[in-house]
């Protein structure tokens, strides 16, 4: 067995040690940060087999799936950070402005200090190591707290981090509620929490006492709008892929779909075909299909399914011992169904039948802002209508989930789906303090001298001379058409007059 | 209250959820998606300030005994500048941004949409009531949000006036003022908001953050702390004294980024103190109490607090020290020889008393500053680049400013925000816009991309796994050397 045993950490000394490590100032060096990022990349590459094994133990995940959804994004984050850290960390000059340029206003990029990354069970690799890249690039020391629900991964991670990364700056704390509670009593320079709303409130409540800033990546019910004017086969394939990946345990999985009445049967047929292509001998026999993380979650999802008033048109079988739940389609679900009562986080897809897109929008807009919102359509007007009339973390057309790894895009929620952003430079910025700086030369007081007492009308006027000007109240430009006409006429008249003068008329 | 300033009254508690709901409905009409609408409201905000400068001066005189010239510079100027920058830039700021080109993703046209968060709440304090309410408001409007302002009950004249003016000038379906104190604020904090910007002190910040935790409301906090000043003998002494004393005397020291205490090398103290006293005498030739250019402390409570800190000092008062409880006057006061555990070092002073800590050298100064919480601002007065670099590179603070104080708050293009107990998040210009904006990622994945990404579909095979692993990025050698070695 290459996977170490999971043990809880005694955390007394860890934050103090990391703060000491941070204060040596060693992470100010970009070369140091790049060296650690490279070590992180090799930590993943060298141990891909062990990571596959751990994810198989924890989630019954196929190596190919782990490669795509967990290892690929983690390596991509490390690579982007490695290549970009020099550029991201350079001080930025403020844009030129007349009043301020002389002070050389600049934004320094500085690490916040010692940060904490708390990650969940479902994408344990990318949701711990992805943000870690950003934290390292930004120059912070970092504690990772992976989930106790993935003991194989979390134990392996602790071992690997201690081997590959600088132990004075980066470490893993393992444990469950007692250990997390202990950590939350401390002040951190930033916490990034990925998980659910209930625990987020607890973390935010603890952070309120220590004035610790927190970024939350939560979840919700991510809807998928189906337009009959879609590429049906592509839609069914990608939508079903979104639902079966990791057995539906993805914060941005398509949670439920809204399909126009006229299209439901066609749509359901196509989805069933896609599932049969994925699992020719059924999902339970397939080695390409994950399992539910725990008995508790298994019971939760099964309970939602058992309580539905919709019709199961495909799937429905479960196995409590292996925590297997078959990809399941349930048609005719209403907005108040058990399957609509909470984020499903499992491979069950409720299909809501709607009259039209307006009804779909009504339903979606009556609920909390989701983390992702999907539209499958070839019609630009349809996509625009859906995106322009909803709010969500992200809005994606004609696929699911992949936006998480899209380079240059921020990943973050709105409302109950979370606050703050991560991914690439957005992770770097999250873990960076933007420290404003300037240096005011003496001569600027020629302009700003009115600020000193004793005040008099002259000083007051000099300050009011700094006030910006605004267009006329109605928004028209001072350069109105009439004015331009008058000005042009006057100018032409003046030229002609002068000319006639020169000609001696 | 004089004729032009309305009477302060608290918003009834049961109206507060209704107000929030009304603004939510106003937001849901979608009218603020229009850039023209936002610009119209920003223009109205600018004229709200310009048309009523005299009334604003009057209100600030009533609340803080502030001279109009001071209100112009520290409040009206930055508020108008924020409105102007937002007005001029909102079109640019709100444009969707294409993600940078990358081979794996370009085909999906990855883009960042800039969308309003919804209904936001701005809670502002007593000391700079105009700029700390209307500055962020400009950003919230530019970002397309509906907005509630909750100004301070300690400035009843301003808060009553701003409630009247906002209802006259801005769209009441989108922007409004809620007035009150703890009961009204508590009521507001029971509700969910799409963002809260709180400027004030740490104690109340914890309460607000605790309430926001229950509703998963994101919060930006602009707090304070003790902003230190490092004095290098190699400074322009006259300019240093003038600007430093200006920083301390402005608003009677009630500025979150006022120079709180200074660290001066032993050899330079006497020269330095002399120069500061000269500067104060230039500011107030007949003394501060008789001057019409000097503000008062906001309340009897704060007066007693500051006086208590001063009375408890074990340092030596080198200048000033007189107070008048009836008028809440505290003279600009210099106290020399203060130690790190003095009463004047126990909390943010937020008043016109300047403790001067005598140090051996800059290393001792750094030790003292680094043993304390990260401050909101950190100042250095020096002509020596190496000195400035040493101090800035070996400290952490919201901002680090050389050869002046406070002015960085209004500097265009710079973020204003703290670190650690001095706050989290940023504001100012585009930073306010971004604070109140949701960066909504979007993409549209064409069918053909599955030629590359087809390996993601079950049933997995070694071939599919290999195709995925082919997408993995490559890295330099372990030791960091390039593949293109010299050999």
PDB file of C-alpha atoms in Angstrom, chain B residues 40-277:
ATOM      1  CA  UNK B  40     -27.150  60.142 -15.544  1.00  0.00           C
ATOM      2  CA  UNK B  41     -27.224  59.150 -11.875  1.00  0.00           C
ATOM      3  CA  UNK B  42     -23.520  59.896 -11.449  1.00  0.00           C
ATOM      4  CA  UNK B  43     -24.042  63.325 -12.969  1.00  0.00           C
ATOM      5  CA  UNK B  44     -26.950  63.877 -10.597  1.00  0.00           C
ATOM      6  CA  UNK B  45     -24.683  62.882  -7.705  1.00  0.00           C
ATOM      7  CA  UNK B  46     -22.063  65.381  -8.834  1.00  0.00           C
ATOM      8  CA  UNK B  47     -24.601  68.179  -9.038  1.00  0.00           C
ATOM      9  CA  UNK B  48     -26.070  67.109  -5.720  1.00  0.00           C
ATOM     10  CA  UNK B  49     -22.687  67.944  -4.219  1.00  0.00           C
ATOM     11  CA  UNK B  50     -21.945  71.041  -6.311  1.00  0.00           C
ATOM     12  CA  UNK B  51     -25.357  72.647  -5.869  1.00  0.00           C
ATOM     13  CA  UNK B  52     -25.275  72.143  -2.120  1.00  0.00           C
ATOM     14  CA  UNK B  53     -21.681  72.900  -1.204  1.00  0.00           C
ATOM     15  CA  UNK B  54     -22.784  75.671   1.125  1.00  0.00           C
ATOM     16  CA  UNK B  55     -25.225  73.419   2.973  1.00  0.00           C
ATOM     17  CA  UNK B  56     -22.582  70.709   3.214  1.00  0.00           C
ATOM     18  CA  UNK B  57     -20.165  73.231   4.685  1.00  0.00           C
ATOM     19  CA  UNK B  58     -22.824  74.235   7.171  1.00  0.00           C
ATOM     20  CA  UNK B  59     -23.577  70.655   8.177  1.00  0.00           C
ATOM     21  CA  UNK B  60     -19.906  69.837   8.707  1.00  0.00           C
ATOM     22  CA  UNK B  61     -19.503  73.010  10.717  1.00  0.00           C
ATOM     23  CA  UNK B  62     -22.370  71.933  12.956  1.00  0.00           C
ATOM     24  CA  UNK B  63     -21.135  68.363  13.335  1.00  0.00           C
ATOM     25  CA  UNK B  64     -17.376  68.862  13.509  1.00  0.00           C
ATOM     26  CA  UNK B  65     -16.693  72.634  13.653  1.00  0.00           C
ATOM     27  CA  UNK B  66     -14.952  72.189  10.312  1.00  0.00           C
ATOM     28  CA  UNK B  67     -13.764  75.107   8.236  1.00  0.00           C
ATOM     29  CA  UNK B  68     -15.244  75.194   4.710  1.00  0.00           C
ATOM     30  CA  UNK B  69     -11.775  75.220   3.145  1.00  0.00           C
ATOM     31  CA  UNK B  70     -10.890  72.033   5.022  1.00  0.00           C
ATOM     32  CA  UNK B  71     -14.177  70.383   4.048  1.00  0.00           C
ATOM     33  CA  UNK B  72     -13.472  71.379   0.445  1.00  0.00           C
ATOM     34  CA  UNK B  73     -10.083  69.735   0.358  1.00  0.00           C
ATOM     35  CA  UNK B  74     -10.590  66.590   2.393  1.00  0.00           C
ATOM     36  CA  UNK B  75     -14.191  65.825   1.467  1.00  0.00           C
ATOM     37  CA  UNK B  76     -15.770  67.686  -1.413  1.00  0.00           C
ATOM     38  CA  UNK B  77     -12.752  67.436  -3.692  1.00  0.00           C
ATOM     39  CA  UNK B  78     -12.357  63.632  -3.317  1.00  0.00           C
ATOM     40  CA  UNK B  79     -16.120  63.047  -3.623  1.00  0.00           C
ATOM     41  CA  UNK B  80     -16.339  65.043  -6.837  1.00  0.00           C
ATOM     42  CA  UNK B  81     -13.189  63.376  -8.139  1.00  0.00           C
ATOM     43  CA  UNK B  82     -14.729  59.945  -7.529  1.00  0.00           C
ATOM     44  CA  UNK B  83     -17.946  60.951  -9.281  1.00  0.00           C
ATOM     45  CA  UNK B  84     -15.973  62.369 -12.191  1.00  0.00           C
ATOM     46  CA  UNK B  85     -13.722  59.363 -12.612  1.00  0.00           C
ATOM     47  CA  UNK B  86     -16.724  57.016 -12.435  1.00  0.00           C
ATOM     48  CA  UNK B  87     -18.668  59.143 -14.909  1.00  0.00           C
ATOM     49  CA  UNK B  88     -15.784  59.252 -17.374  1.00  0.00           C
ATOM     50  CA  UNK B  89     -14.770  55.610 -16.973  1.00  0.00           C
ATOM     51  CA  UNK B  90     -17.953  53.600 -16.406  1.00  0.00           C
ATOM     52  CA  UNK B  91     -18.216  52.682 -20.084  1.00  0.00           C
ATOM     53  CA  UNK B  92     -14.675  51.354 -20.118  1.00  0.00           C
ATOM     54  CA  UNK B  93     -14.888  49.605 -16.750  1.00  0.00           C
ATOM     55  CA  UNK B  94     -18.128  47.802 -17.523  1.00  0.00           C
ATOM     56  CA  UNK B  95     -17.089  46.401 -20.892  1.00  0.00           C
ATOM     57  CA  UNK B  96     -16.769  42.628 -20.963  1.00  0.00           C
ATOM     58  CA  UNK B  97     -13.124  41.561 -20.929  1.00  0.00           C
ATOM     59  CA  UNK B  98     -11.797  38.793 -23.098  1.00  0.00           C
ATOM     60  CA  UNK B  99      -9.569  36.359 -21.226  1.00  0.00           C
ATOM     61  CA  UNK B 100      -5.990  36.409 -22.497  1.00  0.00           C
ATOM     62  CA  UNK B 101      -5.307  34.092 -25.382  1.00  0.00           C
ATOM     63  CA  UNK B 102      -4.309  30.538 -24.536  1.00  0.00           C
ATOM     64  CA  UNK B 103      -4.038  27.577 -26.841  1.00  0.00           C
ATOM     65  CA  UNK B 104      -6.276  25.237 -24.898  1.00  0.00           C
ATOM     66  CA  UNK B 105      -9.140  27.652 -24.381  1.00  0.00           C
ATOM     67  CA  UNK B 106      -9.274  30.354 -27.043  1.00  0.00           C
ATOM     68  CA  UNK B 107     -11.823  28.483 -29.135  1.00  0.00           C
ATOM     69  CA  UNK B 108     -14.390  28.836 -26.344  1.00  0.00           C
ATOM     70  CA  UNK B 109     -14.174  32.646 -26.425  1.00  0.00           C
ATOM     71  CA  UNK B 110     -13.695  32.882 -22.642  1.00  0.00           C
ATOM     72  CA  UNK B 111     -14.897  36.279 -21.467  1.00  0.00           C
ATOM     73  CA  UNK B 112     -15.526  38.095 -18.199  1.00  0.00           C
ATOM     74  CA  UNK B 113     -18.860  39.916 -17.985  1.00  0.00           C
ATOM     75  CA  UNK B 114     -19.038  42.820 -15.538  1.00  0.00           C
ATOM     76  CA  UNK B 115     -22.372  42.627 -13.751  1.00  0.00           C
ATOM     77  CA  UNK B 116     -23.867  44.444 -10.813  1.00  0.00           C
ATOM     78  CA  UNK B 117     -24.075  42.446  -7.612  1.00  0.00           C
ATOM     79  CA  UNK B 118     -27.526  43.733  -6.711  1.00  0.00           C
ATOM     80  CA  UNK B 119     -28.424  45.776  -3.648  1.00  0.00           C
ATOM     81  CA  UNK B 120     -25.463  46.993  -1.650  1.00  0.00           C
ATOM     82  CA  UNK B 121     -25.085  48.723   1.704  1.00  0.00           C
ATOM     83  CA  UNK B 122     -22.533  51.405   2.531  1.00  0.00           C
ATOM     84  CA  UNK B 123     -22.033  52.135   6.223  1.00  0.00           C
ATOM     85  CA  UNK B 124     -19.952  55.242   6.832  1.00  0.00           C
ATOM     86  CA  UNK B 125     -18.424  56.882   9.933  1.00  0.00           C
ATOM     87  CA  UNK B 126     -18.476  60.350  11.463  1.00  0.00           C
ATOM     88  CA  UNK B 127     -15.062  61.660  10.533  1.00  0.00           C
ATOM     89  CA  UNK B 128     -15.212  62.119   6.757  1.00  0.00           C
ATOM     90  CA  UNK B 129     -18.943  61.714   6.351  1.00  0.00           C
ATOM     91  CA  UNK B 130     -19.198  63.099   2.824  1.00  0.00           C
ATOM     92  CA  UNK B 131     -16.366  61.327   1.071  1.00  0.00           C
ATOM     93  CA  UNK B 132     -16.779  58.024   2.908  1.00  0.00           C
ATOM     94  CA  UNK B 133     -20.436  57.809   1.884  1.00  0.00           C
ATOM     95  CA  UNK B 134     -20.502  59.462  -1.535  1.00  0.00           C
ATOM     96  CA  UNK B 135     -17.130  58.205  -2.769  1.00  0.00           C
ATOM     97  CA  UNK B 136     -18.122  54.529  -2.530  1.00  0.00           C
ATOM     98  CA  UNK B 137     -21.624  55.428  -3.741  1.00  0.00           C
ATOM     99  CA  UNK B 138     -20.115  56.602  -7.026  1.00  0.00           C
ATOM    100  CA  UNK B 139     -18.502  53.187  -7.449  1.00  0.00           C
ATOM    101  CA  UNK B 140     -21.697  51.347  -6.531  1.00  0.00           C
ATOM    102  CA  UNK B 141     -23.719  53.386  -9.034  1.00  0.00           C
ATOM    103  CA  UNK B 142     -21.125  52.921 -11.762  1.00  0.00           C
ATOM    104  CA  UNK B 143     -21.221  49.165 -11.210  1.00  0.00           C
ATOM    105  CA  UNK B 144     -25.007  49.172 -11.662  1.00  0.00           C
ATOM    106  CA  UNK B 145     -26.134  48.408  -8.128  1.00  0.00           C
ATOM    107  CA  UNK B 146     -28.965  49.731  -6.055  1.00  0.00           C
ATOM    108  CA  UNK B 147     -27.577  51.191  -2.861  1.00  0.00           C
ATOM    109  CA  UNK B 148     -28.471  52.039   0.711  1.00  0.00           C
ATOM    110  CA  UNK B 149     -26.340  54.580   2.521  1.00  0.00           C
ATOM    111  CA  UNK B 150     -26.171  54.390   6.292  1.00  0.00           C
ATOM    112  CA  UNK B 151     -24.265  57.440   7.499  1.00  0.00           C
ATOM    113  CA  UNK B 152     -23.305  58.013  11.111  1.00  0.00           C
ATOM    114  CA  UNK B 153     -25.675  59.167  13.831  1.00  0.00           C
ATOM    115  CA  UNK B 154     -22.731  61.074  15.337  1.00  0.00           C
ATOM    116  CA  UNK B 155     -23.026  63.533  12.434  1.00  0.00           C
ATOM    117  CA  UNK B 156     -26.768  64.227  12.601  1.00  0.00           C
ATOM    118  CA  UNK B 157     -26.589  67.377  10.481  1.00  0.00           C
ATOM    119  CA  UNK B 158     -24.812  65.689   7.602  1.00  0.00           C
ATOM    120  CA  UNK B 159     -26.847  62.502   7.834  1.00  0.00           C
ATOM    121  CA  UNK B 160     -30.162  64.342   7.781  1.00  0.00           C
ATOM    122  CA  UNK B 161     -28.982  66.528   4.922  1.00  0.00           C
ATOM    123  CA  UNK B 162     -27.723  63.631   2.797  1.00  0.00           C
ATOM    124  CA  UNK B 163     -31.037  61.804   3.279  1.00  0.00           C
ATOM    125  CA  UNK B 164     -32.889  64.825   1.931  1.00  0.00           C
ATOM    126  CA  UNK B 165     -30.509  65.435  -0.949  1.00  0.00           C
ATOM    127  CA  UNK B 166     -30.376  61.809  -2.097  1.00  0.00           C
ATOM    128  CA  UNK B 167     -34.164  61.648  -2.181  1.00  0.00           C
ATOM    129  CA  UNK B 168     -34.184  64.799  -4.335  1.00  0.00           C
ATOM    130  CA  UNK B 169     -31.356  64.109  -6.759  1.00  0.00           C
ATOM    131  CA  UNK B 170     -31.086  60.335  -7.208  1.00  0.00           C
ATOM    132  CA  UNK B 171     -33.549  57.703  -8.380  1.00  0.00           C
ATOM    133  CA  UNK B 172     -35.474  56.737  -5.211  1.00  0.00           C
ATOM    134  CA  UNK B 173     -36.169  53.289  -6.646  1.00  0.00           C
ATOM    135  CA  UNK B 174     -32.436  52.549  -6.581  1.00  0.00           C
ATOM    136  CA  UNK B 175     -30.713  54.730  -3.997  1.00  0.00           C
ATOM    137  CA  UNK B 176     -31.720  55.801  -0.547  1.00  0.00           C
ATOM    138  CA  UNK B 177     -30.471  56.698   2.919  1.00  0.00           C
ATOM    139  CA  UNK B 178     -31.326  54.862   6.123  1.00  0.00           C
ATOM    140  CA  UNK B 179     -30.645  56.833   9.272  1.00  0.00           C
ATOM    141  CA  UNK B 180     -30.437  55.633  12.826  1.00  0.00           C
ATOM    142  CA  UNK B 181     -28.086  54.089  15.336  1.00  0.00           C
ATOM    143  CA  UNK B 182     -27.572  50.634  16.789  1.00  0.00           C
ATOM    144  CA  UNK B 183     -31.212  49.428  16.593  1.00  0.00           C
ATOM    145  CA  UNK B 184     -31.535  50.433  12.948  1.00  0.00           C
ATOM    146  CA  UNK B 185     -28.150  48.981  12.025  1.00  0.00           C
ATOM    147  CA  UNK B 186     -29.001  45.736  13.787  1.00  0.00           C
ATOM    148  CA  UNK B 187     -32.222  45.523  11.782  1.00  0.00           C
ATOM    149  CA  UNK B 188     -30.316  46.058   8.542  1.00  0.00           C
ATOM    150  CA  UNK B 189     -27.775  43.396   9.425  1.00  0.00           C
ATOM    151  CA  UNK B 190     -30.468  40.745   9.811  1.00  0.00           C
ATOM    152  CA  UNK B 191     -31.036  41.063   6.067  1.00  0.00           C
ATOM    153  CA  UNK B 192     -28.953  39.669   3.251  1.00  0.00           C
ATOM    154  CA  UNK B 193     -27.124  42.237   1.128  1.00  0.00           C
ATOM    155  CA  UNK B 194     -25.221  41.676  -2.064  1.00  0.00           C
ATOM    156  CA  UNK B 195     -22.263  43.559  -0.592  1.00  0.00           C
ATOM    157  CA  UNK B 196     -21.577  45.630   2.490  1.00  0.00           C
ATOM    158  CA  UNK B 197     -18.847  48.252   2.591  1.00  0.00           C
ATOM    159  CA  UNK B 198     -18.152  49.167   6.202  1.00  0.00           C
ATOM    160  CA  UNK B 199     -15.828  51.982   7.213  1.00  0.00           C
ATOM    161  CA  UNK B 200     -15.254  52.336  10.920  1.00  0.00           C
ATOM    162  CA  UNK B 201     -13.656  50.551  13.850  1.00  0.00           C
ATOM    163  CA  UNK B 202     -12.635  46.976  14.471  1.00  0.00           C
ATOM    164  CA  UNK B 203     -15.081  46.242  17.266  1.00  0.00           C
ATOM    165  CA  UNK B 204     -18.143  47.091  15.208  1.00  0.00           C
ATOM    166  CA  UNK B 205     -16.569  45.434  12.164  1.00  0.00           C
ATOM    167  CA  UNK B 206     -16.545  42.119  14.037  1.00  0.00           C
ATOM    168  CA  UNK B 207     -20.220  42.536  14.827  1.00  0.00           C
ATOM    169  CA  UNK B 208     -21.064  43.310  11.209  1.00  0.00           C
ATOM    170  CA  UNK B 209     -18.955  40.429   9.909  1.00  0.00           C
ATOM    171  CA  UNK B 210     -20.615  38.105  12.406  1.00  0.00           C
ATOM    172  CA  UNK B 211     -24.075  39.093  11.175  1.00  0.00           C
ATOM    173  CA  UNK B 212     -22.985  38.879   7.538  1.00  0.00           C
ATOM    174  CA  UNK B 213     -21.704  35.356   8.170  1.00  0.00           C
ATOM    175  CA  UNK B 214     -25.274  34.205   8.767  1.00  0.00           C
ATOM    176  CA  UNK B 215     -26.608  35.666   5.528  1.00  0.00           C
ATOM    177  CA  UNK B 216     -23.455  34.923   3.481  1.00  0.00           C
ATOM    178  CA  UNK B 217     -23.158  38.625   2.708  1.00  0.00           C
ATOM    179  CA  UNK B 218     -19.712  39.659   1.404  1.00  0.00           C
ATOM    180  CA  UNK B 219     -18.134  42.510   3.324  1.00  0.00           C
ATOM    181  CA  UNK B 220     -15.345  44.991   2.646  1.00  0.00           C
ATOM    182  CA  UNK B 221     -13.952  46.567   5.796  1.00  0.00           C
ATOM    183  CA  UNK B 222     -12.023  49.812   6.019  1.00  0.00           C
ATOM    184  CA  UNK B 223     -10.813  49.989   9.583  1.00  0.00           C
ATOM    185  CA  UNK B 224      -7.886  51.723  11.207  1.00  0.00           C
ATOM    186  CA  UNK B 225      -5.017  51.240  13.548  1.00  0.00           C
ATOM    187  CA  UNK B 226      -1.996  53.195  14.679  1.00  0.00           C
ATOM    188  CA  UNK B 227      -0.292  54.586  11.606  1.00  0.00           C
ATOM    189  CA  UNK B 228       3.388  55.144  12.409  1.00  0.00           C
ATOM    190  CA  UNK B 229       5.718  57.784  11.007  1.00  0.00           C
ATOM    191  CA  UNK B 230       9.425  57.122  10.543  1.00  0.00           C
ATOM    192  CA  UNK B 231      11.509  60.301  10.664  1.00  0.00           C
ATOM    193  CA  UNK B 232      14.915  60.224   9.004  1.00  0.00           C
ATOM    194  CA  UNK B 233      17.264  63.057   9.960  1.00  0.00           C
ATOM    195  CA  UNK B 234      17.987  63.150   6.217  1.00  0.00           C
ATOM    196  CA  UNK B 235      14.604  64.688   5.510  1.00  0.00           C
ATOM    197  CA  UNK B 236      13.478  68.117   4.383  1.00  0.00           C
ATOM    198  CA  UNK B 237      12.825  69.275   7.934  1.00  0.00           C
ATOM    199  CA  UNK B 238      10.602  72.237   7.245  1.00  0.00           C
ATOM    200  CA  UNK B 239       8.433  70.363   4.757  1.00  0.00           C
ATOM    201  CA  UNK B 240       8.338  67.308   7.016  1.00  0.00           C
ATOM    202  CA  UNK B 241       7.135  69.278   9.998  1.00  0.00           C
ATOM    203  CA  UNK B 242       4.580  71.145   7.951  1.00  0.00           C
ATOM    204  CA  UNK B 243       3.051  68.104   6.267  1.00  0.00           C
ATOM    205  CA  UNK B 244       3.186  65.974   9.393  1.00  0.00           C
ATOM    206  CA  UNK B 245       1.505  68.625  11.515  1.00  0.00           C
ATOM    207  CA  UNK B 246      -1.046  69.114   8.772  1.00  0.00           C
ATOM    208  CA  UNK B 247      -1.789  65.383   8.932  1.00  0.00           C
ATOM    209  CA  UNK B 248      -2.280  65.587  12.684  1.00  0.00           C
ATOM    210  CA  UNK B 249      -4.261  68.835  12.836  1.00  0.00           C
ATOM    211  CA  UNK B 250      -6.607  68.082   9.948  1.00  0.00           C
ATOM    212  CA  UNK B 251     -10.062  67.268  11.265  1.00  0.00           C
ATOM    213  CA  UNK B 252      -8.507  67.531  14.748  1.00  0.00           C
ATOM    214  CA  UNK B 253      -6.643  64.287  14.090  1.00  0.00           C
ATOM    215  CA  UNK B 254      -9.805  62.283  13.428  1.00  0.00           C
ATOM    216  CA  UNK B 255      -8.559  60.561  10.279  1.00  0.00           C
ATOM    217  CA  UNK B 256      -8.194  56.810   9.922  1.00  0.00           C
ATOM    218  CA  UNK B 257      -4.877  57.432   8.196  1.00  0.00           C
ATOM    219  CA  UNK B 258      -3.690  60.281  10.397  1.00  0.00           C
ATOM    220  CA  UNK B 259      -0.096  59.973  11.529  1.00  0.00           C
ATOM    221  CA  UNK B 260      -0.762  58.331  14.888  1.00  0.00           C
ATOM    222  CA  UNK B 261       2.736  58.320  16.398  1.00  0.00           C
ATOM    223  CA  UNK B 262       6.259  59.154  15.255  1.00  0.00           C
ATOM    224  CA  UNK B 263       9.595  57.437  15.765  1.00  0.00           C
ATOM    225  CA  UNK B 264      12.523  59.862  15.849  1.00  0.00           C
ATOM    226  CA  UNK B 265      16.222  59.165  16.384  1.00  0.00           C
ATOM    227  CA  UNK B 266      17.558  60.522  19.648  1.00  0.00           C
ATOM    228  CA  UNK B 267      20.010  62.890  17.979  1.00  0.00           C
ATOM    229  CA  UNK B 268      17.219  64.557  15.999  1.00  0.00           C
ATOM    230  CA  UNK B 269      14.392  64.873  18.500  1.00  0.00           C
ATOM    231  CA  UNK B 270      14.909  68.410  19.698  1.00  0.00           C
ATOM    232  CA  UNK B 271      15.377  69.804  16.189  1.00  0.00           C
ATOM    233  CA  UNK B 272      12.346  67.909  15.027  1.00  0.00           C
ATOM    234  CA  UNK B 273      10.089  69.028  17.870  1.00  0.00           C
ATOM    235  CA  UNK B 274      11.122  72.645  17.344  1.00  0.00           C
ATOM    236  CA  UNK B 275      10.213  72.455  13.678  1.00  0.00           C
ATOM    237  CA  UNK B 276       6.817  70.926  14.463  1.00  0.00           C
ATOM    238  CA  UNK B 277       6.031  73.661  16.943  1.00  0.00           C
TER     239      UNK B 277
END
